[in-house]
Amino acid sequence: MNLVPVKYNFEYERKLKVCFIGAGGHSFRNVYPTFQYAPVDLAAICDSDGDRAAAYARQFGAKAHYTDYNEMFEKEKPDAVFIVTSYHPDGRVQATDIAMDALRAGVHVWMEKPTAASAEEVRQLMLASEQSGRYVMTGLKKMFFPGVAKVKEIISSPEFGTPSSIYVRYPQSMPPFSARADLKNLTSLLDHIYHPGAIIYYLMGKIGKMSYDWEAVNGGSVTNLRFLSGAIGTLHMTAGIAGSSPLERLEVIGQGANVVLENGVHLTYYRKLSGKRPYGRTGSYLVDEQEAPLHWEPEFSLGQLYNKNIFMLGYAPEVLHFCESVLAGQPPQKGTLDASLEIAKLFEAYRTTPEGVVSVVNEA
Ligand SMILES: NC(=O)c1ccc[n+]([C@@H]2O[C@H](COP(=O)([O-])OP(=O)(O)OC[C@H]3O[C@@H](n4cnc5c(N)ncnc54)[C@H](O)[C@@H]3O)[C@@H](O)[C@H]2O)c1
């Protein structure tokens, strides 16, 4: 467990000089506010809409604002840039091109998901990152959810055994197969596949094969996964759930043990029992304390950091991980381009594979 006290921005001795591209809704709510807890000196903000850039600069304490990010790189010479933009009219990701320009300018990149609309574009970013010696990290926030990070810790422990199967639920619709060739019809899938995709890759590694069934009422789907590790999994895309419903459920099975994360925060670890409880002969469901299930959930009384959404949903931890990595001269370990590449391959599998057909995502 990470018990290192969180520092406030002004308490850091060393900070990165950063610029920010994008003055939109998500960044206002969830990304700029993380800078309160990160070693950053926000020098300038750029948005194509100059009024928004000026308003955000005033709101978040940047000294300058721009409408042209190349001019901003030239004048400000930042260590790193945060990119939170949107989509081109053809459905491609604006941030992919902007990240390439940032690398050419010698600037480290933190970008919101989706990293790119194709595996090929992720490979181009990998090459550009290598050639420039600058890092690219995507905000794969699910890997930074404290609940998901705890699941990872639990399933990596010897007591849990080998992770053998996984279930991930995420409400997402897919259009019919015939519509998926046109990227413009896939903005919603591209926007969201990085969430369950990040959980699946983080916990189980690379997918070997996948196949899925799809329903036409809501565009929901059930995907069977076979991982290179030999483990299996299901991604249930529950399009059509109620707007009042929690979105997510995650379960990983080990050997005599399993762990369940409900709604991103309710975590239960059903630990391996030492003995058998004979069927028809066991009078109590209450197992001994030392092997009883463990359950965690957040409290919502105190004005703490852990019950703020920017911590619970991984935003502050992901930004901190990026800043600390760049300051240490070490590549980020989470939100990597390797992870984005695997998610882009899964996205492409849905684009190019009709329902019921097995797609090889990675050769065994
Ligand atoms: N991780 C999450 O929980 C989460 C949640 C919501 C959105 N997002 C992601 O955040 C991103 C943006 O979301 P949003 O709601 O803030 O979008 P938005 O459309 O509100 O904002 C995007 C901003 O980028 C600006 N922009 C685009 N191209 C630019 C350029 N070349 N130069 C300067 N400015 C440019 C636009 O003018 C706009 O103000 C998307 O990638 C989305 O997938 C992530």
Short mmCIF file of C-alpha atoms and ligand atoms in Angstrom, two decimals:
data_model
loop_
_atom_site.label_atom_id
_atom_site.label_comp_id
_atom_site.label_asym_id
_atom_site.label_seq_id
_atom_site.Cartn_x
_atom_site.Cartn_y
_atom_site.Cartn_z
CA MET A 1 0.00 0.00 0.00
CA ASN A 2 1.25 3.47 -0.84
CA LEU A 3 1.42 5.31 2.47
CA VAL A 4 3.78 8.02 1.22
CA PRO A 5 2.06 11.32 2.05
CA VAL A 6 0.88 13.19 -1.03
CA LYS A 7 2.73 16.48 -1.50
CA TYR A 8 1.03 19.70 -2.52
CA ASN A 9 2.37 21.41 -5.65
CA PHE A 10 4.11 24.27 -3.81
CA GLU A 11 5.99 21.81 -1.55
CA TYR A 12 8.04 20.29 -4.39
CA GLU A 13 11.62 21.49 -4.71
CA ARG A 14 12.05 20.22 -8.29
CA LYS A 15 9.31 20.70 -10.85
CA LEU A 16 8.84 20.10 -14.55
CA LYS A 17 8.15 23.07 -16.75
CA VAL A 18 4.98 22.00 -18.58
CA CYS A 19 2.65 23.28 -21.26
CA PHE A 20 -0.91 22.10 -21.83
CA ILE A 21 -2.77 21.69 -25.13
CA GLY A 22 -6.54 21.61 -24.87
CA ALA A 23 -8.96 23.71 -22.86
CA GLY A 24 -11.96 21.40 -23.02
CA GLY A 25 -14.47 19.92 -20.59
CA HIS A 26 -12.60 16.83 -19.42
CA SER A 27 -9.32 18.62 -18.84
CA PHE A 28 -11.09 21.33 -16.81
CA ARG A 29 -12.77 18.79 -14.54
CA ASN A 30 -10.14 16.10 -14.19
CA VAL A 31 -6.65 16.90 -15.47
CA TYR A 32 -5.71 20.52 -14.65
CA PRO A 33 -6.91 19.98 -11.03
CA THR A 34 -4.35 17.15 -10.57
CA PHE A 35 -1.57 19.74 -10.84
CA GLN A 36 -2.37 20.77 -7.27
CA TYR A 37 -0.61 17.54 -6.27
CA ALA A 38 2.09 17.18 -8.94
CA PRO A 39 5.61 18.60 -9.39
CA VAL A 40 4.67 20.85 -12.29
CA ASP A 41 5.12 24.48 -13.14
CA LEU A 42 2.35 25.20 -15.66
CA ALA A 43 3.98 27.71 -18.00
CA ALA A 44 1.43 28.02 -20.82
CA ILE A 45 -1.84 26.74 -22.23
CA CYS A 46 -2.81 26.39 -25.89
CA ASP A 47 -6.25 25.97 -27.44
CA SER A 48 -7.39 26.76 -30.97
CA ASP A 49 -10.04 28.83 -29.24
CA GLY A 50 -8.00 31.77 -27.89
CA ASP A 51 -10.66 32.89 -25.42
CA ARG A 52 -10.76 29.47 -23.78
CA ALA A 53 -6.95 29.31 -23.65
CA ALA A 54 -6.93 32.72 -21.92
CA ALA A 55 -9.70 31.71 -19.47
CA TYR A 56 -7.94 28.45 -18.55
CA ALA A 57 -4.59 30.21 -18.15
CA ARG A 58 -6.21 32.59 -15.68
CA GLN A 59 -8.07 29.80 -13.88
CA PHE A 60 -5.11 27.44 -13.51
CA GLY A 61 -2.28 29.92 -13.09
CA ALA A 62 -0.39 29.69 -16.41
CA LYS A 63 1.55 32.82 -17.31
CA ALA A 64 0.95 32.60 -21.07
CA HIS A 65 -1.59 31.29 -23.57
CA TYR A 66 -1.45 30.45 -27.26
CA THR A 67 -3.55 29.28 -30.20
CA ASP A 68 -0.60 27.64 -32.01
CA TYR A 69 1.17 24.88 -30.10
CA ASN A 70 4.30 24.90 -32.29
CA GLU A 71 4.78 28.56 -31.42
CA MET A 72 4.25 27.62 -27.75
CA PHE A 73 6.95 24.90 -27.92
CA GLU A 74 9.31 27.34 -29.65
CA LYS A 75 8.84 30.16 -27.14
CA GLU A 76 8.36 28.22 -23.90
CA LYS A 77 10.75 25.29 -24.42
CA PRO A 78 8.88 23.09 -21.90
CA ASP A 79 10.16 19.81 -20.46
CA ALA A 80 6.80 18.15 -21.05
CA VAL A 81 3.40 18.72 -22.55
CA PHE A 82 -0.06 17.49 -21.56
CA ILE A 83 -2.36 16.91 -24.54
CA VAL A 84 -6.12 16.64 -24.00
CA THR A 85 -7.75 17.27 -27.36
CA SER A 86 -10.39 15.53 -29.46
CA TYR A 87 -11.01 13.94 -32.91
CA HIS A 88 -10.36 14.98 -36.54
CA PRO A 89 -13.45 15.03 -38.81
CA ASP A 90 -12.32 11.68 -40.32
CA GLY A 91 -12.38 10.05 -36.87
CA ARG A 92 -8.60 10.05 -36.31
CA VAL A 93 -7.21 11.19 -32.97
CA GLN A 94 -5.93 14.78 -32.87
CA ALA A 95 -3.52 14.03 -30.02
CA THR A 96 -1.61 11.45 -32.11
CA ASP A 97 -0.40 14.12 -34.55
CA ILE A 98 0.20 16.67 -31.81
CA ALA A 99 2.29 14.14 -29.85
CA MET A 100 4.43 13.54 -32.96
CA ASP A 101 5.04 17.31 -33.24
CA ALA A 102 5.90 17.51 -29.53
CA LEU A 103 8.47 14.72 -29.88
CA ARG A 104 10.00 16.52 -32.88
CA ALA A 105 10.28 19.59 -30.64
CA GLY A 106 12.08 17.48 -27.99
CA VAL A 107 9.24 17.54 -25.45
CA HIS A 108 8.08 14.62 -23.25
CA VAL A 109 4.40 13.78 -23.80
CA TRP A 110 1.52 12.91 -21.51
CA MET A 111 -1.60 12.42 -23.59
CA GLU A 112 -5.18 11.46 -22.85
CA LYS A 113 -6.48 8.24 -24.31
CA PRO A 114 -7.05 7.23 -27.05
CA THR A 115 -3.40 7.26 -28.04
CA ALA A 116 -4.24 6.58 -31.68
CA ALA A 117 -6.87 5.07 -33.96
CA SER A 118 -4.59 2.31 -35.29
CA ALA A 119 -1.75 0.04 -34.20
CA GLU A 120 0.39 1.47 -37.01
CA GLU A 121 0.10 4.98 -35.58
CA VAL A 122 1.10 3.71 -32.13
CA ARG A 123 4.17 2.09 -33.73
CA GLN A 124 5.03 5.45 -35.35
CA LEU A 125 4.85 7.09 -31.92
CA MET A 126 7.11 4.36 -30.52
CA LEU A 127 9.68 5.06 -33.22
CA ALA A 128 9.48 8.84 -32.76
CA SER A 129 9.82 8.43 -28.99
CA GLU A 130 12.91 6.26 -29.43
CA GLN A 131 14.49 8.63 -31.96
CA SER A 132 13.85 11.74 -29.86
CA GLY A 133 14.76 10.16 -26.53
CA ARG A 134 11.51 11.56 -25.11
CA TYR A 135 8.80 9.56 -23.32
CA VAL A 136 5.16 9.20 -24.31
CA MET A 137 2.66 8.17 -21.67
CA THR A 138 -1.08 7.83 -22.14
CA GLY A 139 -3.50 8.49 -19.32
CA LEU A 140 -4.70 4.89 -19.01
CA LYS A 141 -6.45 5.84 -15.80
CA LYS A 142 -7.86 2.39 -15.08
CA MET A 143 -4.35 1.10 -14.32
CA PHE A 144 -4.12 3.85 -11.69
CA PHE A 145 -7.45 3.27 -9.97
CA PRO A 146 -6.37 2.34 -6.43
CA GLY A 147 -8.93 -0.52 -6.62
CA VAL A 148 -7.49 -1.93 -9.86
CA ALA A 149 -3.89 -1.47 -8.65
CA LYS A 150 -4.84 -3.47 -5.52
CA VAL A 151 -6.35 -6.23 -7.70
CA LYS A 152 -3.03 -6.36 -9.58
CA GLU A 153 -1.13 -6.64 -6.29
CA ILE A 154 -3.44 -9.41 -5.05
CA ILE A 155 -3.32 -11.49 -8.25
CA SER A 156 0.48 -11.18 -8.33
CA SER A 157 0.84 -12.72 -4.86
CA PRO A 158 1.83 -16.40 -4.52
CA GLU A 159 -1.21 -17.09 -2.26
CA PHE A 160 -3.60 -16.16 -5.10
CA GLY A 161 -2.05 -18.71 -7.47
CA THR A 162 -1.83 -18.29 -11.23
CA PRO A 163 -4.49 -15.91 -12.60
CA SER A 164 -6.53 -18.32 -14.71
CA SER A 165 -9.51 -16.30 -15.91
CA ILE A 166 -10.93 -12.77 -15.89
CA TYR A 167 -14.34 -11.15 -16.34
CA VAL A 168 -14.58 -7.47 -17.27
CA ARG A 169 -17.89 -5.65 -17.67
CA TYR A 170 -18.03 -2.31 -19.44
CA PRO A 171 -21.09 -0.65 -21.02
CA GLN A 172 -20.18 0.04 -24.62
CA SER A 173 -22.07 -0.23 -27.87
CA MET A 174 -20.59 -1.29 -31.21
CA PRO A 175 -22.22 -0.55 -34.56
CA PRO A 176 -22.90 -3.49 -36.92
CA PHE A 177 -19.84 -5.01 -38.57
CA SER A 178 -20.67 -3.47 -41.97
CA ALA A 179 -20.41 0.04 -40.45
CA ARG A 180 -17.05 -0.50 -38.74
CA ALA A 181 -14.82 0.05 -41.80
CA ASP A 182 -15.52 3.78 -41.53
CA LEU A 183 -13.65 5.19 -38.53
CA LYS A 184 -16.21 7.99 -38.18
CA ASN A 185 -18.75 5.41 -36.98
CA LEU A 186 -16.39 4.18 -34.25
CA THR A 187 -15.60 7.31 -32.23
CA SER A 188 -17.44 6.01 -29.17
CA LEU A 189 -15.79 2.57 -29.30
CA LEU A 190 -12.34 4.11 -29.88
CA ASP A 191 -12.91 6.60 -27.07
CA HIS A 192 -13.82 3.89 -24.56
CA ILE A 193 -12.05 0.65 -25.55
CA TYR A 194 -8.93 2.07 -23.90
CA HIS A 195 -10.65 1.68 -20.51
CA PRO A 196 -11.49 -2.06 -20.40
CA GLY A 197 -8.53 -2.68 -22.72
CA ALA A 198 -6.17 -1.12 -20.18
CA ILE A 199 -7.56 -3.27 -17.34
CA ILE A 200 -7.27 -6.45 -19.41
CA TYR A 201 -3.68 -5.78 -20.52
CA TYR A 202 -2.54 -4.58 -17.08
CA LEU A 203 -3.89 -7.64 -15.28
CA MET A 204 -3.53 -10.46 -17.84
CA GLY A 205 -0.95 -9.37 -20.43
CA LYS A 206 -1.19 -9.86 -24.17
CA ILE A 207 -4.23 -11.36 -25.87
CA GLY A 208 -3.52 -14.27 -28.19
CA LYS A 209 -6.95 -14.85 -29.74
CA MET A 210 -10.41 -13.29 -29.52
CA SER A 211 -13.88 -13.89 -30.89
CA TYR A 212 -17.20 -12.30 -30.00
CA ASP A 213 -20.96 -12.40 -30.33
CA TRP A 214 -22.94 -9.21 -30.91
CA GLU A 215 -26.60 -8.26 -30.44
CA ALA A 216 -28.50 -5.79 -32.62
CA VAL A 217 -30.83 -4.31 -29.97
CA ASN A 218 -28.23 -2.19 -28.19
CA GLY A 219 -25.01 -3.17 -29.98
CA GLY A 220 -23.81 -5.07 -26.88
CA SER A 221 -21.31 -7.89 -27.14
CA VAL A 222 -19.61 -10.73 -25.32
CA THR A 223 -15.99 -11.42 -26.24
CA ASN A 224 -14.03 -14.57 -25.49
CA LEU A 225 -10.35 -13.98 -24.89
CA ARG A 226 -7.41 -16.41 -24.81
CA PHE A 227 -4.26 -14.82 -23.42
CA LEU A 228 -0.71 -15.72 -24.41
CA SER A 229 -0.28 -16.81 -20.78
CA GLY A 230 -2.89 -19.55 -21.38
CA ALA A 231 -5.50 -17.80 -19.23
CA ILE A 232 -8.97 -17.07 -20.59
CA GLY A 233 -11.33 -14.13 -20.22
CA THR A 234 -14.60 -12.46 -21.07
CA LEU A 235 -15.24 -8.85 -21.95
CA HIS A 236 -18.95 -8.17 -21.57
CA MET A 237 -19.83 -4.88 -23.26
CA THR A 238 -23.16 -4.18 -21.60
CA ALA A 239 -24.66 -1.58 -23.96
CA GLY A 240 -28.22 -0.89 -22.86
CA ILE A 241 -27.80 -0.74 -19.08
CA ALA A 242 -29.66 1.93 -17.12
CA GLY A 243 -28.13 5.39 -16.81
CA SER A 244 -28.37 5.05 -13.02
CA SER A 245 -26.38 1.78 -12.94
CA PRO A 246 -22.76 1.40 -11.92
CA LEU A 247 -20.75 0.78 -15.10
CA GLU A 248 -18.10 -1.73 -14.19
CA ARG A 249 -17.44 -5.09 -12.61
CA LEU A 250 -14.15 -6.95 -12.61
CA GLU A 251 -13.32 -10.43 -11.36
CA VAL A 252 -10.10 -12.40 -11.56
CA ILE A 253 -9.88 -16.08 -10.62
CA GLY A 254 -6.68 -17.64 -9.31
CA GLN A 255 -6.27 -21.09 -7.77
CA GLY A 256 -8.75 -21.50 -4.90
CA ALA A 257 -8.99 -17.70 -4.69
CA ASN A 258 -10.76 -14.87 -6.49
CA VAL A 259 -11.00 -11.11 -6.29
CA VAL A 260 -13.97 -8.92 -7.26
CA LEU A 261 -13.98 -5.17 -7.86
CA GLU A 262 -17.46 -3.63 -8.10
CA ASN A 263 -18.03 -0.13 -9.43
CA GLY A 264 -14.30 0.60 -9.27
CA VAL A 265 -14.27 0.93 -5.46
CA HIS A 266 -15.84 -2.06 -3.67
CA LEU A 267 -13.07 -4.61 -3.48
CA THR A 268 -13.47 -8.12 -2.07
CA TYR A 269 -10.68 -10.68 -1.92
CA TYR A 270 -11.96 -14.23 -1.35
CA ARG A 271 -8.85 -15.88 0.01
CA LYS A 272 -7.80 -19.48 -0.34
CA LEU A 273 -9.13 -21.69 2.48
CA SER A 274 -6.80 -24.04 4.29
CA GLY A 275 -9.23 -26.96 4.56
CA LYS A 276 -12.28 -28.40 2.84
CA ARG A 277 -15.82 -27.61 4.05
CA PRO A 278 -17.62 -30.88 3.39
CA TYR A 279 -20.79 -30.57 1.32
CA GLY A 280 -23.94 -31.25 3.36
CA ARG A 281 -21.94 -31.25 6.62
CA THR A 282 -20.87 -27.62 7.06
CA GLY A 283 -23.12 -25.76 9.47
CA SER A 284 -21.62 -22.25 9.26
CA TYR A 285 -20.60 -20.04 6.39
CA LEU A 286 -18.32 -18.09 8.72
CA VAL A 287 -14.74 -19.07 8.08
CA ASP A 288 -11.92 -18.23 10.50
CA GLU A 289 -10.65 -14.66 10.57
CA GLN A 290 -7.22 -15.54 9.18
CA GLU A 291 -8.77 -16.85 5.93
CA ALA A 292 -11.98 -14.81 5.79
CA PRO A 293 -12.70 -12.63 2.75
CA LEU A 294 -11.15 -9.17 2.89
CA HIS A 295 -13.31 -6.22 1.90
CA TRP A 296 -12.43 -2.59 1.26
CA GLU A 297 -14.58 0.41 0.44
CA PRO A 298 -13.93 4.15 0.74
CA GLU A 299 -15.43 6.30 3.48
CA PHE A 300 -17.07 9.56 2.54
CA SER A 301 -16.92 11.55 5.75
CA LEU A 302 -13.47 13.08 5.82
CA GLY A 303 -12.11 15.77 3.53
CA GLN A 304 -9.40 13.35 2.45
CA LEU A 305 -7.61 12.90 -0.86
CA TYR A 306 -8.55 9.23 -1.34
CA ASN A 307 -12.26 10.03 -1.62
CA LYS A 308 -11.78 12.73 -4.28
CA ASN A 309 -12.53 11.55 -7.81
CA ILE A 310 -9.16 12.75 -9.10
CA PHE A 311 -7.52 10.18 -6.79
CA MET A 312 -10.13 7.40 -6.82
CA LEU A 313 -10.34 7.42 -10.64
CA GLY A 314 -6.58 7.44 -11.09
CA TYR A 315 -6.09 10.93 -12.53
CA ALA A 316 -3.74 12.35 -9.91
CA PRO A 317 -1.77 9.07 -9.59
CA GLU A 318 -1.25 8.83 -13.38
CA VAL A 319 -0.05 12.44 -13.66
CA LEU A 320 2.27 11.91 -10.67
CA HIS A 321 3.68 8.72 -12.23
CA PHE A 322 4.47 10.61 -15.44
CA CYS A 323 6.09 13.58 -13.67
CA GLU A 324 8.14 11.41 -11.33
CA SER A 325 9.32 9.25 -14.25
CA VAL A 326 10.43 12.25 -16.32
CA LEU A 327 12.14 13.88 -13.33
CA ALA A 328 13.97 10.61 -12.61
CA GLY A 329 14.95 10.14 -16.28
CA GLN A 330 13.14 6.78 -16.28
CA PRO A 331 10.48 5.72 -18.80
CA PRO A 332 6.98 5.45 -17.29
CA GLN A 333 6.05 1.87 -16.36
CA LYS A 334 2.28 2.26 -16.76
CA GLY A 335 0.32 3.93 -19.55
CA THR A 336 3.12 2.89 -21.90
CA LEU A 337 3.01 2.79 -25.68
CA ASP A 338 3.34 -1.01 -25.37
CA ALA A 339 0.00 -1.02 -23.54
CA SER A 340 -1.57 1.33 -26.09
CA LEU A 341 -0.38 -0.92 -28.91
CA GLU A 342 -2.16 -3.94 -27.41
CA ILE A 343 -5.37 -1.95 -26.94
CA ALA A 344 -5.15 -0.65 -30.53
CA LYS A 345 -4.81 -4.27 -31.73
CA LEU A 346 -7.98 -5.21 -29.85
CA PHE A 347 -9.80 -2.22 -31.40
CA GLU A 348 -8.65 -3.33 -34.84
CA ALA A 349 -9.79 -6.89 -34.18
CA TYR A 350 -13.34 -5.58 -33.61
CA ARG A 351 -13.07 -3.51 -36.81
CA THR A 352 -11.85 -6.32 -39.03
CA THR A 353 -13.36 -9.52 -37.57
CA PRO A 354 -16.98 -10.50 -38.18
CA GLU A 355 -18.87 -11.91 -35.23
CA GLY A 356 -18.22 -15.59 -34.50
CA VAL A 357 -14.83 -15.65 -36.28
CA VAL A 358 -11.61 -16.15 -34.30
CA SER A 359 -9.08 -13.33 -34.68
CA VAL A 360 -5.40 -13.85 -33.86
CA VAL A 361 -4.36 -10.71 -31.99
CA ASN A 362 -0.83 -11.95 -31.15
CA GLU A 363 0.82 -15.13 -32.43
CA ALA A 364 1.53 -17.62 -29.63
N1 LIG B 1 -9.91 9.48 -19.05
C1 LIG B 1 -11.14 9.94 -18.94
O1 LIG B 1 -11.82 9.70 -17.96
C2 LIG B 1 -11.70 10.83 -20.00
C3 LIG B 1 -12.98 11.40 -19.83
C4 LIG B 1 -13.45 12.25 -20.81
C5 LIG B 1 -12.67 12.53 -21.93
N2 LIG B 1 -11.44 11.95 -22.05
C6 LIG B 1 -10.60 12.23 -23.23
O2 LIG B 1 -10.19 13.58 -23.17
C7 LIG B 1 -10.06 14.10 -24.47
C8 LIG B 1 -10.76 15.45 -24.59
O3 LIG B 1 -12.00 15.45 -23.97
P1 LIG B 1 -12.75 16.85 -23.71
O4 LIG B 1 -14.08 16.50 -23.17
O5 LIG B 1 -11.91 17.78 -22.90
O6 LIG B 1 -12.87 17.40 -25.24
P2 LIG B 1 -13.25 18.83 -25.74
O7 LIG B 1 -13.69 18.68 -27.14
O8 LIG B 1 -14.15 19.49 -24.74
O9 LIG B 1 -11.88 19.64 -25.70
C9 LIG B 1 -10.85 19.49 -26.62
C10 LIG B 1 -10.17 20.85 -26.77
O10 LIG B 1 -9.00 20.67 -27.56
C11 LIG B 1 -8.86 21.81 -28.40
N3 LIG B 1 -8.00 21.47 -29.54
C12 LIG B 1 -8.20 20.50 -30.45
N4 LIG B 1 -7.19 20.49 -31.35
C13 LIG B 1 -6.34 21.47 -30.98
C14 LIG B 1 -5.12 21.96 -31.51
N5 LIG B 1 -4.56 21.43 -32.60
N6 LIG B 1 -4.51 22.98 -30.88
C15 LIG B 1 -5.06 23.53 -29.78
N7 LIG B 1 -6.22 23.11 -29.23
C16 LIG B 1 -6.85 22.10 -29.84
C17 LIG B 1 -10.30 22.15 -28.80
O11 LIG B 1 -10.40 23.50 -29.24
C18 LIG B 1 -11.04 21.89 -27.50
O12 LIG B 1 -11.17 23.05 -26.67
C19 LIG B 1 -10.55 13.01 -25.42
O13 LIG B 1 -9.39 12.36 -25.91
C20 LIG B 1 -11.32 12.06 -24.53
O14 LIG B 1 -11.23 10.71 -24.96
C21 LIG B 1 -10.95 11.12 -21.11
#
